[in-house]
PDB file of C-alpha atoms and ligand atoms in Angstrom:
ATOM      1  CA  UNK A   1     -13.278 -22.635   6.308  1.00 43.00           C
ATOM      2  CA  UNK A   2      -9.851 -21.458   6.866  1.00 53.00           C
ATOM      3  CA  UNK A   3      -7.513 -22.353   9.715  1.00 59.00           C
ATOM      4  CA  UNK A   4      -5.300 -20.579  11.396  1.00 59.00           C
ATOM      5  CA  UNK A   5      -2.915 -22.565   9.721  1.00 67.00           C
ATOM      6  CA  UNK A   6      -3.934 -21.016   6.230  1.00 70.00           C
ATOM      7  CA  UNK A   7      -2.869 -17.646   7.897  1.00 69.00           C
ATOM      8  CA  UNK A   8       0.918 -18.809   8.567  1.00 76.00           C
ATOM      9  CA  UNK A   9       1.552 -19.320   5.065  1.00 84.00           C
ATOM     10  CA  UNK A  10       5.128 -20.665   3.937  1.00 88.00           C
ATOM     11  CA  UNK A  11       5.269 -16.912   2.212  1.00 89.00           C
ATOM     12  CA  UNK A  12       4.255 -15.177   5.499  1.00 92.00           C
ATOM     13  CA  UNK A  13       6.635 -17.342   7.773  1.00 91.00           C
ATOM     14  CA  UNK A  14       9.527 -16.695   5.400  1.00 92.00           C
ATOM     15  CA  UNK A  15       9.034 -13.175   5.219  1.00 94.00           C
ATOM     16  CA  UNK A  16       9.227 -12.980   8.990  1.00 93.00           C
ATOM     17  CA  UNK A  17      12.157 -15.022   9.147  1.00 94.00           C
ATOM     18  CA  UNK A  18      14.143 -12.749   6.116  1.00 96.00           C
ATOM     19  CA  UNK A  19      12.607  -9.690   6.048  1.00 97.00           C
ATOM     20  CA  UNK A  20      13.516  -7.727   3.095  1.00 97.00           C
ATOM     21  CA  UNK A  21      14.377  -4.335   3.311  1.00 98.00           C
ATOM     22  CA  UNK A  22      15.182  -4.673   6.630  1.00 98.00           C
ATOM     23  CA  UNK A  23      17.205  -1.535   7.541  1.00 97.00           C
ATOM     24  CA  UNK A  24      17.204   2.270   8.184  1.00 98.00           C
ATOM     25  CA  UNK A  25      17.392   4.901   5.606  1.00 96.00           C
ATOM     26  CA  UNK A  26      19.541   8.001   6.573  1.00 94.00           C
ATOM     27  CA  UNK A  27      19.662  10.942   3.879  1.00 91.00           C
ATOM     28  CA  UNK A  28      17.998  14.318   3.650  1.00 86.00           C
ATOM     29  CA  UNK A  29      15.913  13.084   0.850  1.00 88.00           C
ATOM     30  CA  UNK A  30      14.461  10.803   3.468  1.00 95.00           C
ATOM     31  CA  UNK A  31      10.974  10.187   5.678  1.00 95.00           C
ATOM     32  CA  UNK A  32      10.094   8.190   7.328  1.00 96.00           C
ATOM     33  CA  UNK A  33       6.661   7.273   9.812  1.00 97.00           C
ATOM     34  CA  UNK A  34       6.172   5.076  12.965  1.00 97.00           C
ATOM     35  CA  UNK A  35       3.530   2.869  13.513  1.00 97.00           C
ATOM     36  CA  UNK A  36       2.323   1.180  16.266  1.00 97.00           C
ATOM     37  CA  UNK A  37      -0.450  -1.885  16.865  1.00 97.00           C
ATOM     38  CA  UNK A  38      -1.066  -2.107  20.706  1.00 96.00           C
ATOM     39  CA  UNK A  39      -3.567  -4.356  20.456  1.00 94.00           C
ATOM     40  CA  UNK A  40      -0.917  -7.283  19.091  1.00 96.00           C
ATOM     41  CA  UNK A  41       2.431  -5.373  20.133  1.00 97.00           C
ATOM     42  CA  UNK A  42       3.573  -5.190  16.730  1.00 98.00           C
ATOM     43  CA  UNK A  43       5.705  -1.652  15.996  1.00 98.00           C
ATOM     44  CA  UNK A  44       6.713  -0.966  12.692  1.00 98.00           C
ATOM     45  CA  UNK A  45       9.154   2.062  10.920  1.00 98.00           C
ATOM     46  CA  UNK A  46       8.708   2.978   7.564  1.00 98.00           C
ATOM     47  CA  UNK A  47      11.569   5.096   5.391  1.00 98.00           C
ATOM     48  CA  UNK A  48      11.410   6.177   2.119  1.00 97.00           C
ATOM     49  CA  UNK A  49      13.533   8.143  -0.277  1.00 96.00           C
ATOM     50  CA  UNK A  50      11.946   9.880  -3.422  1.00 94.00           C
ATOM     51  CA  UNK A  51      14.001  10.366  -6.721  1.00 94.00           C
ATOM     52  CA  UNK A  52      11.441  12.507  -8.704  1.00 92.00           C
ATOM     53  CA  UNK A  53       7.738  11.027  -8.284  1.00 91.00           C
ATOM     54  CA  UNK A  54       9.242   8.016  -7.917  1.00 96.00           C
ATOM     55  CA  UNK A  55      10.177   5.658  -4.599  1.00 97.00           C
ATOM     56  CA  UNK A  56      13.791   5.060  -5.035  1.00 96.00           C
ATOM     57  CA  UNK A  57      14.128   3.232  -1.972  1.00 97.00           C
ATOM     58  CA  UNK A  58      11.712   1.681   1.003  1.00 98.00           C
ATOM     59  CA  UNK A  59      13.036   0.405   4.027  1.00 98.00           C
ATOM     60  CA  UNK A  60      11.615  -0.901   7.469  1.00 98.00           C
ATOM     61  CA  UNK A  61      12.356  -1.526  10.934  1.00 98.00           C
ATOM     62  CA  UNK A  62      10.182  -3.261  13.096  1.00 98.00           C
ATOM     63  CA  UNK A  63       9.125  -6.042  15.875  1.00 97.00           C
ATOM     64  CA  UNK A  64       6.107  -7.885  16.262  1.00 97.00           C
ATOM     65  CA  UNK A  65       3.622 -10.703  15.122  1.00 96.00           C
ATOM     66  CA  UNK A  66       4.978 -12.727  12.463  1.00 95.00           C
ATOM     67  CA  UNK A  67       1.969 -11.341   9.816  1.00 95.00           C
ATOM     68  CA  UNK A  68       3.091  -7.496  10.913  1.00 97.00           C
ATOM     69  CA  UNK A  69       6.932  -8.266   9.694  1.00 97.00           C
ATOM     70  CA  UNK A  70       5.946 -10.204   6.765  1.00 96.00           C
ATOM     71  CA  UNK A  71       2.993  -7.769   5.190  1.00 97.00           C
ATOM     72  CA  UNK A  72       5.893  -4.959   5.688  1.00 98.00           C
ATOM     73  CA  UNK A  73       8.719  -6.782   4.479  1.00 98.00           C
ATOM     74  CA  UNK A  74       6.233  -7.987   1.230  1.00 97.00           C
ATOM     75  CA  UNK A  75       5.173  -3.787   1.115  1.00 98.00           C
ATOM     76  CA  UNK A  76       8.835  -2.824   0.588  1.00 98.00           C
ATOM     77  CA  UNK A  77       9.099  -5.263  -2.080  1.00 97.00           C
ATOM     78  CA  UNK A  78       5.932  -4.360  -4.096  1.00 97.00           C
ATOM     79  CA  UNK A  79       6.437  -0.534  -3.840  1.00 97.00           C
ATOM     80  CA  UNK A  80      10.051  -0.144  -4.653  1.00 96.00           C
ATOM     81  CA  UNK A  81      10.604   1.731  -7.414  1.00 97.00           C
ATOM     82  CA  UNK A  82       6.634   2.550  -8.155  1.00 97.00           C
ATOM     83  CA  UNK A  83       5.338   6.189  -8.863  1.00 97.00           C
ATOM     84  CA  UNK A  84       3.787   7.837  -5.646  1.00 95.00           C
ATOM     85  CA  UNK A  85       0.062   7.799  -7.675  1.00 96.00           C
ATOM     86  CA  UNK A  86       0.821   3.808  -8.561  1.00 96.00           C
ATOM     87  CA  UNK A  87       1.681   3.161  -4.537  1.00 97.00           C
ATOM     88  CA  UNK A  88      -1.920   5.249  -3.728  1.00 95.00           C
ATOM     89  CA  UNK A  89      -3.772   2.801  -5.417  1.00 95.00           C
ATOM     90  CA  UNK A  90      -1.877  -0.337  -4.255  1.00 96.00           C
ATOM     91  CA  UNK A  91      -2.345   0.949  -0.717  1.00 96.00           C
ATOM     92  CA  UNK A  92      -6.048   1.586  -1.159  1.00 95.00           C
ATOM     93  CA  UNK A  93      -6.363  -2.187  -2.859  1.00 95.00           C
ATOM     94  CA  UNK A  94      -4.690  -4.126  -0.384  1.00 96.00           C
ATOM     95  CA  UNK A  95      -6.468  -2.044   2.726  1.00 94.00           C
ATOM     96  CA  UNK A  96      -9.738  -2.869   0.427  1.00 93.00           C
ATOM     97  CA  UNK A  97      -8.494  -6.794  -0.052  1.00 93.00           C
ATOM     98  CA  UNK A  98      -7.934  -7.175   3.506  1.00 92.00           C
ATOM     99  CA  UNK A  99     -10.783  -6.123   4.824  1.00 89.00           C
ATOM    100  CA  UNK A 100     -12.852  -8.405   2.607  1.00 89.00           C
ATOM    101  CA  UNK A 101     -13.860  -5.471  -0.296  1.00 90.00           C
ATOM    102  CA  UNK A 102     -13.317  -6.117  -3.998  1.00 88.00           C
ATOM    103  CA  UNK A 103     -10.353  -5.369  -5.176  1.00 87.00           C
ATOM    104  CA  UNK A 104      -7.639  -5.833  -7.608  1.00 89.00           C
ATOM    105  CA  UNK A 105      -5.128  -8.872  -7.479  1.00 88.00           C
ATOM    106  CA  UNK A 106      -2.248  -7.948  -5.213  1.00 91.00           C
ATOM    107  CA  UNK A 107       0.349 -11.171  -6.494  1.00 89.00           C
ATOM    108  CA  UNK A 108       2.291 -12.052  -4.088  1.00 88.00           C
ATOM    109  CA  UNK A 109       0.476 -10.141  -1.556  1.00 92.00           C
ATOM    110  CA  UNK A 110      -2.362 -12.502  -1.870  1.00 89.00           C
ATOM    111  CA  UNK A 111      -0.639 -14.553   0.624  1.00 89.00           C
ATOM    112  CA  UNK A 112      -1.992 -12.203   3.239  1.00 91.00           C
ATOM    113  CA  UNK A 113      -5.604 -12.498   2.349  1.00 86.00           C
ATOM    114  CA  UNK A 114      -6.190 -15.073   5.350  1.00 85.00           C
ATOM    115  CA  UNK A 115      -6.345 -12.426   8.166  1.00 88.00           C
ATOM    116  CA  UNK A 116      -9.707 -11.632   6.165  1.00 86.00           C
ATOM    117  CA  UNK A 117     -11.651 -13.897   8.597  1.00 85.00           C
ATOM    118  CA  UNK A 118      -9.613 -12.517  11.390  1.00 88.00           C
ATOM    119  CA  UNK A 119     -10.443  -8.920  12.452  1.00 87.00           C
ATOM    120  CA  UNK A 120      -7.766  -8.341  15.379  1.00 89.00           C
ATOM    121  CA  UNK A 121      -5.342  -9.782  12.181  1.00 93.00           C
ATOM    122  CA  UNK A 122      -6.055  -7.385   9.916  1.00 95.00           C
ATOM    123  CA  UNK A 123      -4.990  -4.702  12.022  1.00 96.00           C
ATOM    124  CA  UNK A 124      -1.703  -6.221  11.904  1.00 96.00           C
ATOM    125  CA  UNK A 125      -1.640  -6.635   8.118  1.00 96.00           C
ATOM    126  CA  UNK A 126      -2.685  -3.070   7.504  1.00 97.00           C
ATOM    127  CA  UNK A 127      -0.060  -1.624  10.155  1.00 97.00           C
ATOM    128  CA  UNK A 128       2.758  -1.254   7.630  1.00 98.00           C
ATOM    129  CA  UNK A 129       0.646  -0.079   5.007  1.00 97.00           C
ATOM    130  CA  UNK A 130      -0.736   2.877   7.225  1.00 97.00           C
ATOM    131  CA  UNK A 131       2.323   3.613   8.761  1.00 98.00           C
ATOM    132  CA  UNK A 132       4.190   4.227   4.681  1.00 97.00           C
ATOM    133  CA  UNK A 133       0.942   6.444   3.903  1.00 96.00           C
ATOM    134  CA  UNK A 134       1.860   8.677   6.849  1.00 96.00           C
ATOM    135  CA  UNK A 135       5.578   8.577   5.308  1.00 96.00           C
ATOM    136  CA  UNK A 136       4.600   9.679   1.785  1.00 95.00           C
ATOM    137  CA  UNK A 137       1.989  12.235   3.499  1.00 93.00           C
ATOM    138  CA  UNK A 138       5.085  13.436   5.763  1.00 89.00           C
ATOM    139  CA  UNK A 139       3.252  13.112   8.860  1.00 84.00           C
ATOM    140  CA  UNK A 140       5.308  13.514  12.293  1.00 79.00           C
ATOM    141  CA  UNK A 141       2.820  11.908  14.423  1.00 84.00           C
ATOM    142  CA  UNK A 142       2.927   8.518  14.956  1.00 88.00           C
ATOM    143  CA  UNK A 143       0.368   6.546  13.392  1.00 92.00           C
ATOM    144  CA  UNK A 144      -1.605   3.562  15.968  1.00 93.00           C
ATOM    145  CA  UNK A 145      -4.462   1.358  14.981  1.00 90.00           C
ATOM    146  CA  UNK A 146      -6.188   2.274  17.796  1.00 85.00           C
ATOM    147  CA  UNK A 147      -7.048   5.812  16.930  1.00 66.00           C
TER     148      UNK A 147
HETATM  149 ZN1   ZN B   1       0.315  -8.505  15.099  1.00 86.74          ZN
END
């Protein structure tokens, strides 16, 4: 059984504390996407700046529950630099993984795989993730779990 405990990994808890990529992006080769989790409170911003089919640079903004901060701040890391079709598939994997479906291994993103037991959780795992498909999509409305 896991605890709650289990959820509030060392990984997770320093994430939250020094979030990576934690800043605005400003440039006309930029987008960026809102998010927002009511259920939890957690609001995140995602920017990202192409060079070719390739994402040069992924930022965030955000507040919120300490897994919310930490799955974006872990996203920025494992999609810098990747190809728009190699970030498609990560996204679809870890929304997969966190919901409890097969898929591949995620790393260092494994350390999110706790919220699988808890549903209201996974919403706030997934929030970031959403939010940077609605950036590479260039949608203008903002994206909620609720909808
Ligand atoms: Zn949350």
């Amino acid at each position: 059984m896991s605890s709650l405990t289990d959820l509030y990994q060392e990984v997770i808890l320093d994430h939250n504390k020094r979030p990576q990529n934690f800043r605005v992006l400003t440039g006309e080769a930029v987008h960026s996407a809102a998010g927002d989790n009511p259920l939890c409170g957690d609001k995140v911003t995602v920017y990202l700046r192409r060079e070719g089919d390739r994402l040069a640079e992924v930022t965030f903004q955000g507040t919120g529950c300490a897994i919310s901060q930490a799955s974006a701040s872990l996203m920025t890391e494992a999609v810098q630099g990747k190809t728009e079709e190699e970030v498609q598939r990560l996204l679809t994997a870890f929304i997969h993984a966190m919901k409890g479906e097969e898929a591949p291994d995620l790393g260092k993103l494994e350390a999110l795989a706790g919220v699988r037991d808890y549903p209201m959780r996974v919403k706030c795992a997934t929030l970031a993730w959403h939010t940077l498909h609605a950036a590479l999509e260039e949608e203008d409305a903002p994206v909620s779990t609720e909808e």
